[in-house]
């Protein structure tokens, strides 16, 4: 067991004495449908006089399975959002070939062994075990045999009736539609990464920026210029963030560079939270550095007067 800030981490196959109500799922995006499960789990936990825990994988199962899909949120970003949602415990498992081969019955046996799980909450589309052999109804039968309460919820849908799904979120990320992402997440799209060395010409020729490393196995946000908030020392600060290359500067490498408004300080080596609120424009190649500077100044004015919260 370890800690991620105030979030207490529990290994799914290790004993744990604290009575729990457990949310089961993949939860790679923590969208509003997932948040509905968490809210219900908290109410159930109050009913049974226990704490709420959320299950998630600490690595990217898609990479193990050889599938191209990437995560909407990294483990670190999920922990951040879980804390925001008022969750205190996160139960983690590492997905590998052995885990993938585990039967539904063995998974539940390991999950419950040495723990005091009073109730489990899942969506009605929940599956588990090798080849998704276990379903929510299968889990109901298993829980009834061991006296664990199971709550199965219909998943939340968008106003147009469509189900909120991580697949749709991945499409929105690839399109750079951060406003749609915020609608489905109920919060701005986050990116947590370490500040690394960039080209080094931002401060001298344009505007000072923090070059944030894009996490591995995270779905790539579409190139563009975005209105963001960058949290420094616990304070969210308005920023203009460029995702992608810098064709005017002859740099076609993917970067995440944030100009934090009215901030002066050395951030190299620090971990920053960047939250995306609004797409300002596409990346363009300008005729001169001066023209690029004028456009960035215009972007900064747009963000400075923004009412986004």
PDB file of C-alpha atoms in Angstrom:
ATOM      1  CA  UNK A   1       0.000   0.000   0.000  1.00  0.00           C
ATOM      2  CA  UNK A   2       1.277   3.470  -0.848  1.00  0.00           C
ATOM      3  CA  UNK A   3       0.140   7.063  -0.980  1.00  0.00           C
ATOM      4  CA  UNK A   4      -0.432   9.463  -3.882  1.00  0.00           C
ATOM      5  CA  UNK A   5      -0.798  12.725  -1.984  1.00  0.00           C
ATOM      6  CA  UNK A   6      -3.829  12.210   0.224  1.00  0.00           C
ATOM      7  CA  UNK A   7      -5.003   9.287  -1.894  1.00  0.00           C
ATOM      8  CA  UNK A   8      -4.322   5.916  -0.262  1.00  0.00           C
ATOM      9  CA  UNK A   9      -3.398   3.161  -2.706  1.00  0.00           C
ATOM     10  CA  UNK A  10      -4.324  -0.489  -2.110  1.00  0.00           C
ATOM     11  CA  UNK A  11      -3.097  -3.487  -4.112  1.00  0.00           C
ATOM     12  CA  UNK A  12      -6.128  -5.446  -5.318  1.00  0.00           C
ATOM     13  CA  UNK A  13      -4.605  -8.837  -4.389  1.00  0.00           C
ATOM     14  CA  UNK A  14      -3.308  -7.861  -0.929  1.00  0.00           C
ATOM     15  CA  UNK A  15      -5.183  -7.922   2.417  1.00  0.00           C
ATOM     16  CA  UNK A  16      -6.660  -4.646   3.669  1.00  0.00           C
ATOM     17  CA  UNK A  17      -8.516  -4.181   6.970  1.00  0.00           C
ATOM     18  CA  UNK A  18     -10.564  -1.026   6.293  1.00  0.00           C
ATOM     19  CA  UNK A  19     -14.204  -1.849   5.380  1.00  0.00           C
ATOM     20  CA  UNK A  20     -14.890  -0.639   1.843  1.00  0.00           C
ATOM     21  CA  UNK A  21     -17.499   0.010  -0.800  1.00  0.00           C
ATOM     22  CA  UNK A  22     -15.698  -0.622  -4.088  1.00  0.00           C
ATOM     23  CA  UNK A  23     -16.302   0.843  -7.556  1.00  0.00           C
ATOM     24  CA  UNK A  24     -15.195  -1.657 -10.198  1.00  0.00           C
ATOM     25  CA  UNK A  25     -14.257  -0.697 -13.748  1.00  0.00           C
ATOM     26  CA  UNK A  26     -11.362   0.345 -15.972  1.00  0.00           C
ATOM     27  CA  UNK A  27     -11.908   4.082 -15.327  1.00  0.00           C
ATOM     28  CA  UNK A  28      -9.244   5.251 -17.778  1.00  0.00           C
ATOM     29  CA  UNK A  29     -11.027   8.571 -18.357  1.00  0.00           C
ATOM     30  CA  UNK A  30     -13.167   9.327 -15.257  1.00  0.00           C
ATOM     31  CA  UNK A  31     -15.982  10.785 -17.352  1.00  0.00           C
ATOM     32  CA  UNK A  32     -19.382  11.827 -15.970  1.00  0.00           C
ATOM     33  CA  UNK A  33     -20.677   8.260 -16.219  1.00  0.00           C
ATOM     34  CA  UNK A  34     -17.847   7.130 -13.957  1.00  0.00           C
ATOM     35  CA  UNK A  35     -18.429  10.062 -11.628  1.00  0.00           C
ATOM     36  CA  UNK A  36     -22.055   8.934 -11.272  1.00  0.00           C
ATOM     37  CA  UNK A  37     -20.796   5.534 -10.082  1.00  0.00           C
ATOM     38  CA  UNK A  38     -18.482   7.217  -7.567  1.00  0.00           C
ATOM     39  CA  UNK A  39     -21.320   9.359  -6.182  1.00  0.00           C
ATOM     40  CA  UNK A  40     -23.501   6.275  -5.756  1.00  0.00           C
ATOM     41  CA  UNK A  41     -20.628   4.389  -4.135  1.00  0.00           C
ATOM     42  CA  UNK A  42     -20.142   7.195  -1.610  1.00  0.00           C
ATOM     43  CA  UNK A  43     -23.827   7.064  -0.666  1.00  0.00           C
ATOM     44  CA  UNK A  44     -23.632   3.281  -0.359  1.00  0.00           C
ATOM     45  CA  UNK A  45     -20.503   3.572   1.783  1.00  0.00           C
ATOM     46  CA  UNK A  46     -22.319   5.941   4.154  1.00  0.00           C
ATOM     47  CA  UNK A  47     -25.160   3.426   4.399  1.00  0.00           C
ATOM     48  CA  UNK A  48     -22.765   0.632   5.388  1.00  0.00           C
ATOM     49  CA  UNK A  49     -20.482   2.796   7.523  1.00  0.00           C
ATOM     50  CA  UNK A  50     -17.365   2.276   5.434  1.00  0.00           C
ATOM     51  CA  UNK A  51     -14.998   4.092   3.040  1.00  0.00           C
ATOM     52  CA  UNK A  52     -15.203   4.362  -0.764  1.00  0.00           C
ATOM     53  CA  UNK A  53     -12.513   2.888  -3.030  1.00  0.00           C
ATOM     54  CA  UNK A  54     -12.145   2.967  -6.815  1.00  0.00           C
ATOM     55  CA  UNK A  55     -10.448   0.206  -8.812  1.00  0.00           C
ATOM     56  CA  UNK A  56      -8.158   1.104 -11.725  1.00  0.00           C
ATOM     57  CA  UNK A  57      -5.093  -0.203 -13.589  1.00  0.00           C
ATOM     58  CA  UNK A  58      -1.751   1.396 -12.811  1.00  0.00           C
ATOM     59  CA  UNK A  59      -0.482   0.778 -16.360  1.00  0.00           C
ATOM     60  CA  UNK A  60      -1.998   0.800 -19.849  1.00  0.00           C
ATOM     61  CA  UNK A  61      -3.741  -2.526 -20.618  1.00  0.00           C
ATOM     62  CA  UNK A  62      -3.971  -1.644 -24.306  1.00  0.00           C
ATOM     63  CA  UNK A  63      -0.182  -1.641 -24.596  1.00  0.00           C
ATOM     64  CA  UNK A  64      -0.024  -5.160 -23.097  1.00  0.00           C
ATOM     65  CA  UNK A  65      -2.725  -6.397 -25.469  1.00  0.00           C
ATOM     66  CA  UNK A  66      -0.928  -4.904 -28.478  1.00  0.00           C
ATOM     67  CA  UNK A  67      -3.829  -2.580 -29.298  1.00  0.00           C
ATOM     68  CA  UNK A  68      -3.251   0.939 -30.631  1.00  0.00           C
ATOM     69  CA  UNK A  69      -5.620   2.682 -28.195  1.00  0.00           C
ATOM     70  CA  UNK A  70      -3.992   4.995 -25.671  1.00  0.00           C
ATOM     71  CA  UNK A  71      -5.236   6.237 -22.320  1.00  0.00           C
ATOM     72  CA  UNK A  72      -7.350   9.357 -21.989  1.00  0.00           C
ATOM     73  CA  UNK A  73      -5.834   9.937 -18.534  1.00  0.00           C
ATOM     74  CA  UNK A  74      -2.622   8.531 -17.075  1.00  0.00           C
ATOM     75  CA  UNK A  75      -2.618   6.887 -13.663  1.00  0.00           C
ATOM     76  CA  UNK A  76      -1.261  10.079 -12.108  1.00  0.00           C
ATOM     77  CA  UNK A  77      -3.963  12.169 -13.770  1.00  0.00           C
ATOM     78  CA  UNK A  78      -6.641   9.732 -12.626  1.00  0.00           C
ATOM     79  CA  UNK A  79      -5.376   9.969  -9.045  1.00  0.00           C
ATOM     80  CA  UNK A  80      -5.608  13.752  -9.272  1.00  0.00           C
ATOM     81  CA  UNK A  81      -9.194  13.596 -10.541  1.00  0.00           C
ATOM     82  CA  UNK A  82     -10.156  10.979  -7.936  1.00  0.00           C
ATOM     83  CA  UNK A  83      -8.928  13.299  -5.196  1.00  0.00           C
ATOM     84  CA  UNK A  84     -11.030  16.080  -6.703  1.00  0.00           C
ATOM     85  CA  UNK A  85     -14.034  13.741  -6.654  1.00  0.00           C
ATOM     86  CA  UNK A  86     -13.577  13.197  -2.918  1.00  0.00           C
ATOM     87  CA  UNK A  87     -12.261   9.620  -3.189  1.00  0.00           C
ATOM     88  CA  UNK A  88      -9.778   8.602  -0.494  1.00  0.00           C
ATOM     89  CA  UNK A  89      -8.822   5.071  -1.553  1.00  0.00           C
ATOM     90  CA  UNK A  90      -7.767   3.732  -4.949  1.00  0.00           C
ATOM     91  CA  UNK A  91      -7.348  -0.012  -5.512  1.00  0.00           C
ATOM     92  CA  UNK A  92      -4.777  -0.743  -8.205  1.00  0.00           C
ATOM     93  CA  UNK A  93      -3.728  -3.713 -10.290  1.00  0.00           C
ATOM     94  CA  UNK A  94      -0.998  -4.108 -12.883  1.00  0.00           C
ATOM     95  CA  UNK A  95      -2.314  -5.510 -16.150  1.00  0.00           C
ATOM     96  CA  UNK A  96      -0.016  -8.138 -17.643  1.00  0.00           C
ATOM     97  CA  UNK A  97      -0.389 -11.423 -19.525  1.00  0.00           C
ATOM     98  CA  UNK A  98      -1.049 -13.305 -16.293  1.00  0.00           C
ATOM     99  CA  UNK A  99      -3.774 -10.864 -15.284  1.00  0.00           C
ATOM    100  CA  UNK A 100      -5.324 -11.028 -18.771  1.00  0.00           C
ATOM    101  CA  UNK A 101      -5.506 -14.845 -18.544  1.00  0.00           C
ATOM    102  CA  UNK A 102      -7.231 -14.817 -15.140  1.00  0.00           C
ATOM    103  CA  UNK A 103     -10.746 -16.271 -15.046  1.00  0.00           C
ATOM    104  CA  UNK A 104     -13.654 -14.187 -13.759  1.00  0.00           C
ATOM    105  CA  UNK A 105     -13.976 -16.386 -10.667  1.00  0.00           C
ATOM    106  CA  UNK A 106     -10.258 -16.136  -9.824  1.00  0.00           C
ATOM    107  CA  UNK A 107     -10.327 -12.340 -10.178  1.00  0.00           C
ATOM    108  CA  UNK A 108     -13.211 -12.011  -7.730  1.00  0.00           C
ATOM    109  CA  UNK A 109     -11.611 -14.479  -5.322  1.00  0.00           C
ATOM    110  CA  UNK A 110      -8.357 -12.483  -5.232  1.00  0.00           C
ATOM    111  CA  UNK A 111     -10.260  -9.211  -5.048  1.00  0.00           C
ATOM    112  CA  UNK A 112     -12.233 -10.227  -1.957  1.00  0.00           C
ATOM    113  CA  UNK A 113      -9.535 -12.251  -0.182  1.00  0.00           C
ATOM    114  CA  UNK A 114      -8.309 -10.642   3.052  1.00  0.00           C
ATOM    115  CA  UNK A 115     -10.559  -7.597   2.681  1.00  0.00           C
ATOM    116  CA  UNK A 116     -13.773  -6.323   4.196  1.00  0.00           C
ATOM    117  CA  UNK A 117     -15.692  -5.306   1.089  1.00  0.00           C
ATOM    118  CA  UNK A 118     -19.245  -4.513   2.135  1.00  0.00           C
ATOM    119  CA  UNK A 119     -20.575  -3.511  -1.293  1.00  0.00           C
ATOM    120  CA  UNK A 120     -19.512  -3.252  -4.937  1.00  0.00           C
ATOM    121  CA  UNK A 121     -20.805  -0.727  -7.485  1.00  0.00           C
ATOM    122  CA  UNK A 122     -20.547  -1.323 -11.262  1.00  0.00           C
ATOM    123  CA  UNK A 123     -22.111  -0.084 -14.487  1.00  0.00           C
ATOM    124  CA  UNK A 124     -24.490  -2.393 -16.320  1.00  0.00           C
ATOM    125  CA  UNK A 125     -21.908  -2.888 -19.088  1.00  0.00           C
ATOM    126  CA  UNK A 126     -19.150  -4.073 -16.727  1.00  0.00           C
ATOM    127  CA  UNK A 127     -17.169  -7.149 -17.847  1.00  0.00           C
ATOM    128  CA  UNK A 128     -14.175  -8.902 -16.277  1.00  0.00           C
ATOM    129  CA  UNK A 129     -12.018 -12.001 -16.479  1.00  0.00           C
ATOM    130  CA  UNK A 130     -10.349 -13.667 -19.456  1.00  0.00           C
ATOM    131  CA  UNK A 131     -12.121 -12.793 -22.728  1.00  0.00           C
ATOM    132  CA  UNK A 132     -14.628 -10.700 -20.719  1.00  0.00           C
ATOM    133  CA  UNK A 133     -16.338 -13.905 -19.563  1.00  0.00           C
ATOM    134  CA  UNK A 134     -17.720 -12.203 -16.458  1.00  0.00           C
ATOM    135  CA  UNK A 135     -20.617  -9.737 -16.642  1.00  0.00           C
ATOM    136  CA  UNK A 136     -22.462  -7.612 -14.106  1.00  0.00           C
ATOM    137  CA  UNK A 137     -25.008 -10.412 -13.699  1.00  0.00           C
ATOM    138  CA  UNK A 138     -22.234 -12.989 -13.238  1.00  0.00           C
ATOM    139  CA  UNK A 139     -20.782 -10.747 -10.547  1.00  0.00           C
ATOM    140  CA  UNK A 140     -24.189 -10.537  -8.860  1.00  0.00           C
ATOM    141  CA  UNK A 141     -24.279 -14.311  -8.471  1.00  0.00           C
ATOM    142  CA  UNK A 142     -20.736 -14.359  -7.044  1.00  0.00           C
ATOM    143  CA  UNK A 143     -21.478 -11.545  -4.599  1.00  0.00           C
ATOM    144  CA  UNK A 144     -24.685 -13.202  -3.386  1.00  0.00           C
ATOM    145  CA  UNK A 145     -22.718 -16.340  -2.495  1.00  0.00           C
ATOM    146  CA  UNK A 146     -20.340 -14.404  -0.223  1.00  0.00           C
ATOM    147  CA  UNK A 147     -22.775 -11.866   1.188  1.00  0.00           C
ATOM    148  CA  UNK A 148     -21.473  -8.761  -0.614  1.00  0.00           C
ATOM    149  CA  UNK A 149     -24.054  -6.209  -1.736  1.00  0.00           C
ATOM    150  CA  UNK A 150     -23.868  -5.433  -5.472  1.00  0.00           C
ATOM    151  CA  UNK A 151     -25.270  -2.259  -7.030  1.00  0.00           C
ATOM    152  CA  UNK A 152     -25.630  -2.240 -10.852  1.00  0.00           C
ATOM    153  CA  UNK A 153     -26.305   1.163 -12.425  1.00  0.00           C
ATOM    154  CA  UNK A 154     -27.432   2.190 -15.888  1.00  0.00           C
ATOM    155  CA  UNK A 155     -24.686   4.355 -17.356  1.00  0.00           C
ATOM    156  CA  UNK A 156     -25.151   8.093 -17.752  1.00  0.00           C
ATOM    157  CA  UNK A 157     -25.903   9.441 -21.226  1.00  0.00           C
ATOM    158  CA  UNK A 158     -25.381  12.711 -23.060  1.00  0.00           C
ATOM    159  CA  UNK A 159     -28.376  15.050 -23.634  1.00  0.00           C
ATOM    160  CA  UNK A 160     -28.775  13.547 -27.138  1.00  0.00           C
ATOM    161  CA  UNK A 161     -29.181  10.091 -25.605  1.00  0.00           C
ATOM    162  CA  UNK A 162     -25.751   8.756 -26.574  1.00  0.00           C
ATOM    163  CA  UNK A 163     -23.762   6.886 -23.964  1.00  0.00           C
ATOM    164  CA  UNK A 164     -20.715   8.651 -22.555  1.00  0.00           C
ATOM    165  CA  UNK A 165     -17.788   6.417 -23.480  1.00  0.00           C
ATOM    166  CA  UNK A 166     -13.996   6.580 -23.379  1.00  0.00           C
ATOM    167  CA  UNK A 167     -14.005   5.889 -27.140  1.00  0.00           C
ATOM    168  CA  UNK A 168     -15.856   9.156 -27.778  1.00  0.00           C
ATOM    169  CA  UNK A 169     -13.461  10.990 -25.497  1.00  0.00           C
ATOM    170  CA  UNK A 170     -10.465   9.662 -27.413  1.00  0.00           C
ATOM    171  CA  UNK A 171     -12.021  10.960 -30.626  1.00  0.00           C
ATOM    172  CA  UNK A 172     -12.512  14.389 -29.039  1.00  0.00           C
ATOM    173  CA  UNK A 173      -8.894  14.411 -27.813  1.00  0.00           C
ATOM    174  CA  UNK A 174      -7.593  13.586 -31.287  1.00  0.00           C
ATOM    175  CA  UNK A 175      -9.804  16.365 -32.704  1.00  0.00           C
ATOM    176  CA  UNK A 176      -8.654  18.886 -30.094  1.00  0.00           C
ATOM    177  CA  UNK A 177     -12.265  19.506 -29.047  1.00  0.00           C
ATOM    178  CA  UNK A 178     -11.421  20.355 -25.440  1.00  0.00           C
ATOM    179  CA  UNK A 179     -14.834  21.921 -24.817  1.00  0.00           C
ATOM    180  CA  UNK A 180     -16.587  18.647 -25.704  1.00  0.00           C
ATOM    181  CA  UNK A 181     -14.060  16.813 -23.521  1.00  0.00           C
ATOM    182  CA  UNK A 182     -14.909  19.107 -20.618  1.00  0.00           C
ATOM    183  CA  UNK A 183     -18.624  18.438 -21.169  1.00  0.00           C
ATOM    184  CA  UNK A 184     -18.060  14.684 -20.911  1.00  0.00           C
ATOM    185  CA  UNK A 185     -15.496  14.784 -18.085  1.00  0.00           C
ATOM    186  CA  UNK A 186     -17.289  17.440 -16.072  1.00  0.00           C
ATOM    187  CA  UNK A 187     -13.871  19.097 -15.707  1.00  0.00           C
ATOM    188  CA  UNK A 188     -11.102  20.469 -17.983  1.00  0.00           C
ATOM    189  CA  UNK A 189      -8.867  17.984 -19.784  1.00  0.00           C
ATOM    190  CA  UNK A 190      -5.707  17.539 -17.657  1.00  0.00           C
ATOM    191  CA  UNK A 191      -2.108  16.838 -18.550  1.00  0.00           C
ATOM    192  CA  UNK A 192       0.505  16.245 -15.848  1.00  0.00           C
ATOM    193  CA  UNK A 193       4.126  16.252 -16.951  1.00  0.00           C
ATOM    194  CA  UNK A 194       7.635  17.329 -16.041  1.00  0.00           C
ATOM    195  CA  UNK A 195       9.088  20.581 -17.358  1.00  0.00           C
ATOM    196  CA  UNK A 196      11.973  19.733 -19.696  1.00  0.00           C
ATOM    197  CA  UNK A 197      14.473  21.724 -21.762  1.00  0.00           C
ATOM    198  CA  UNK A 198      13.076  23.043 -25.036  1.00  0.00           C
ATOM    199  CA  UNK A 199      14.630  24.906 -27.957  1.00  0.00           C
ATOM    200  CA  UNK A 200      15.706  27.711 -25.637  1.00  0.00           C
ATOM    201  CA  UNK A 201      14.666  30.546 -27.968  1.00  0.00           C
ATOM    202  CA  UNK A 202      11.253  31.224 -26.451  1.00  0.00           C
ATOM    203  CA  UNK A 203      12.375  33.629 -23.759  1.00  0.00           C
ATOM    204  CA  UNK A 204      14.844  35.500 -25.977  1.00  0.00           C
ATOM    205  CA  UNK A 205      12.866  35.786 -29.238  1.00  0.00           C
ATOM    206  CA  UNK A 206       9.208  35.262 -28.283  1.00  0.00           C
ATOM    207  CA  UNK A 207       7.647  34.645 -24.874  1.00  0.00           C
ATOM    208  CA  UNK A 208       9.000  32.551 -22.002  1.00  0.00           C
ATOM    209  CA  UNK A 209       7.423  29.097 -21.903  1.00  0.00           C
ATOM    210  CA  UNK A 210       7.426  25.955 -19.809  1.00  0.00           C
ATOM    211  CA  UNK A 211       8.041  22.930 -22.048  1.00  0.00           C
ATOM    212  CA  UNK A 212       5.986  20.100 -20.508  1.00  0.00           C
ATOM    213  CA  UNK A 213       6.822  16.484 -21.361  1.00  0.00           C
ATOM    214  CA  UNK A 214       3.848  14.631 -22.852  1.00  0.00           C
ATOM    215  CA  UNK A 215       3.210  11.398 -20.885  1.00  0.00           C
ATOM    216  CA  UNK A 216       3.804   8.089 -22.629  1.00  0.00           C
ATOM    217  CA  UNK A 217       0.685   6.014 -23.420  1.00  0.00           C
ATOM    218  CA  UNK A 218      -1.537   9.124 -23.237  1.00  0.00           C
ATOM    219  CA  UNK A 219      -3.814   9.874 -26.178  1.00  0.00           C
ATOM    220  CA  UNK A 220      -2.297  12.696 -28.245  1.00  0.00           C
ATOM    221  CA  UNK A 221      -4.183  15.970 -28.156  1.00  0.00           C
ATOM    222  CA  UNK A 222      -4.597  17.500 -31.617  1.00  0.00           C
ATOM    223  CA  UNK A 223      -2.003  20.144 -32.515  1.00  0.00           C
ATOM    224  CA  UNK A 224      -3.170  23.673 -31.835  1.00  0.00           C
ATOM    225  CA  UNK A 225      -3.010  26.657 -29.530  1.00  0.00           C
ATOM    226  CA  UNK A 226      -5.169  26.423 -26.403  1.00  0.00           C
ATOM    227  CA  UNK A 227      -6.340  28.462 -23.472  1.00  0.00           C
ATOM    228  CA  UNK A 228      -5.186  26.599 -20.381  1.00  0.00           C
ATOM    229  CA  UNK A 229      -4.622  26.865 -16.659  1.00  0.00           C
ATOM    230  CA  UNK A 230      -1.228  25.779 -15.341  1.00  0.00           C
ATOM    231  CA  UNK A 231      -1.070  24.986 -11.632  1.00  0.00           C
ATOM    232  CA  UNK A 232       2.098  26.262  -9.959  1.00  0.00           C
ATOM    233  CA  UNK A 233       2.505  25.777  -6.191  1.00  0.00           C
ATOM    234  CA  UNK A 234      -1.184  24.898  -5.896  1.00  0.00           C
ATOM    235  CA  UNK A 235      -2.381  28.012  -7.752  1.00  0.00           C
ATOM    236  CA  UNK A 236      -4.013  27.690 -11.224  1.00  0.00           C
ATOM    237  CA  UNK A 237      -2.660  30.425 -13.519  1.00  0.00           C
ATOM    238  CA  UNK A 238      -3.951  31.458 -16.932  1.00  0.00           C
ATOM    239  CA  UNK A 239      -1.751  30.320 -19.809  1.00  0.00           C
ATOM    240  CA  UNK A 240      -1.505  29.986 -23.585  1.00  0.00           C
ATOM    241  CA  UNK A 241      -0.351  26.491 -24.521  1.00  0.00           C
ATOM    242  CA  UNK A 242       1.008  25.383 -27.896  1.00  0.00           C
ATOM    243  CA  UNK A 243       0.621  21.661 -28.631  1.00  0.00           C
ATOM    244  CA  UNK A 244       2.587  20.428 -31.635  1.00  0.00           C
ATOM    245  CA  UNK A 245       5.366  21.898 -33.749  1.00  0.00           C
ATOM    246  CA  UNK A 246       6.618  25.428 -34.393  1.00  0.00           C
ATOM    247  CA  UNK A 247       6.843  25.700 -38.204  1.00  0.00           C
ATOM    248  CA  UNK A 248       7.840  29.372 -38.116  1.00  0.00           C
ATOM    249  CA  UNK A 249      10.899  28.389 -36.066  1.00  0.00           C
ATOM    250  CA  UNK A 250      11.630  25.353 -38.261  1.00  0.00           C
ATOM    251  CA  UNK A 251      10.726  22.996 -35.405  1.00  0.00           C
ATOM    252  CA  UNK A 252       8.291  20.234 -36.392  1.00  0.00           C
ATOM    253  CA  UNK A 253       8.741  18.147 -33.227  1.00  0.00           C
ATOM    254  CA  UNK A 254       5.710  17.681 -31.006  1.00  0.00           C
ATOM    255  CA  UNK A 255       5.897  19.970 -27.978  1.00  0.00           C
ATOM    256  CA  UNK A 256       3.643  21.153 -25.180  1.00  0.00           C
ATOM    257  CA  UNK A 257       4.763  24.683 -24.378  1.00  0.00           C
ATOM    258  CA  UNK A 258       2.858  26.921 -21.982  1.00  0.00           C
ATOM    259  CA  UNK A 259       3.327  30.663 -21.625  1.00  0.00           C
ATOM    260  CA  UNK A 260       2.020  31.357 -18.110  1.00  0.00           C
ATOM    261  CA  UNK A 261       0.603  34.862 -17.911  1.00  0.00           C
ATOM    262  CA  UNK A 262       2.337  37.203 -15.466  1.00  0.00           C
ATOM    263  CA  UNK A 263       4.612  34.454 -14.111  1.00  0.00           C
ATOM    264  CA  UNK A 264       8.380  34.686 -13.854  1.00  0.00           C
ATOM    265  CA  UNK A 265      10.277  31.779 -12.362  1.00  0.00           C
ATOM    266  CA  UNK A 266      12.391  28.731 -13.122  1.00  0.00           C
ATOM    267  CA  UNK A 267      10.189  25.656 -13.516  1.00  0.00           C
ATOM    268  CA  UNK A 268      12.723  23.217 -15.003  1.00  0.00           C
ATOM    269  CA  UNK A 269      12.433  19.748 -13.490  1.00  0.00           C
ATOM    270  CA  UNK A 270       9.137  20.484 -11.770  1.00  0.00           C
ATOM    271  CA  UNK A 271       5.903  18.623 -12.412  1.00  0.00           C
ATOM    272  CA  UNK A 272       3.057  20.782 -13.678  1.00  0.00           C
ATOM    273  CA  UNK A 273      -0.662  20.287 -14.147  1.00  0.00           C
ATOM    274  CA  UNK A 274      -1.933  21.796 -17.419  1.00  0.00           C
ATOM    275  CA  UNK A 275      -5.734  21.941 -17.856  1.00  0.00           C
ATOM    276  CA  UNK A 276      -7.224  22.687 -21.287  1.00  0.00           C
ATOM    277  CA  UNK A 277     -10.245  25.013 -21.457  1.00  0.00           C
ATOM    278  CA  UNK A 278     -10.581  26.311 -25.012  1.00  0.00           C
ATOM    279  CA  UNK A 279      -9.023  25.837 -28.434  1.00  0.00           C
ATOM    280  CA  UNK A 280      -7.862  29.218 -29.732  1.00  0.00           C
ATOM    281  CA  UNK A 281      -6.575  28.366 -33.219  1.00  0.00           C
ATOM    282  CA  UNK A 282      -4.644  25.991 -35.440  1.00  0.00           C
ATOM    283  CA  UNK A 283      -0.855  26.045 -35.572  1.00  0.00           C
ATOM    284  CA  UNK A 284       0.278  28.300 -38.415  1.00  0.00           C
ATOM    285  CA  UNK A 285       3.511  29.111 -40.225  1.00  0.00           C
ATOM    286  CA  UNK A 286       4.070  32.877 -40.185  1.00  0.00           C
ATOM    287  CA  UNK A 287       6.188  34.899 -42.592  1.00  0.00           C
ATOM    288  CA  UNK A 288       8.395  36.177 -39.799  1.00  0.00           C
ATOM    289  CA  UNK A 289       9.146  35.802 -36.108  1.00  0.00           C
ATOM    290  CA  UNK A 290       7.646  39.283 -35.622  1.00  0.00           C
ATOM    291  CA  UNK A 291       4.340  38.142 -37.123  1.00  0.00           C
ATOM    292  CA  UNK A 292       4.348  35.098 -34.851  1.00  0.00           C
ATOM    293  CA  UNK A 293       5.068  37.316 -31.837  1.00  0.00           C
ATOM    294  CA  UNK A 294       2.109  39.559 -32.747  1.00  0.00           C
ATOM    295  CA  UNK A 295      -0.205  36.538 -33.003  1.00  0.00           C
ATOM    296  CA  UNK A 296       0.939  35.132 -29.651  1.00  0.00           C
ATOM    297  CA  UNK A 297       0.373  38.574 -28.092  1.00  0.00           C
ATOM    298  CA  UNK A 298      -3.177  38.457 -29.477  1.00  0.00           C
ATOM    299  CA  UNK A 299      -3.652  34.945 -28.025  1.00  0.00           C
ATOM    300  CA  UNK A 300      -2.467  36.202 -24.647  1.00  0.00           C
ATOM    301  CA  UNK A 301      -4.954  39.099 -24.720  1.00  0.00           C
ATOM    302  CA  UNK A 302      -7.752  36.654 -25.550  1.00  0.00           C
ATOM    303  CA  UNK A 303      -6.864  34.452 -22.573  1.00  0.00           C
ATOM    304  CA  UNK A 304      -6.309  37.402 -20.252  1.00  0.00           C
ATOM    305  CA  UNK A 305      -9.874  38.635 -20.807  1.00  0.00           C
ATOM    306  CA  UNK A 306     -11.429  35.157 -20.855  1.00  0.00           C
ATOM    307  CA  UNK A 307     -14.278  34.355 -18.466  1.00  0.00           C
ATOM    308  CA  UNK A 308     -13.526  30.607 -18.562  1.00  0.00           C
ATOM    309  CA  UNK A 309     -13.559  28.943 -15.135  1.00  0.00           C
TER     310      UNK A 309
END
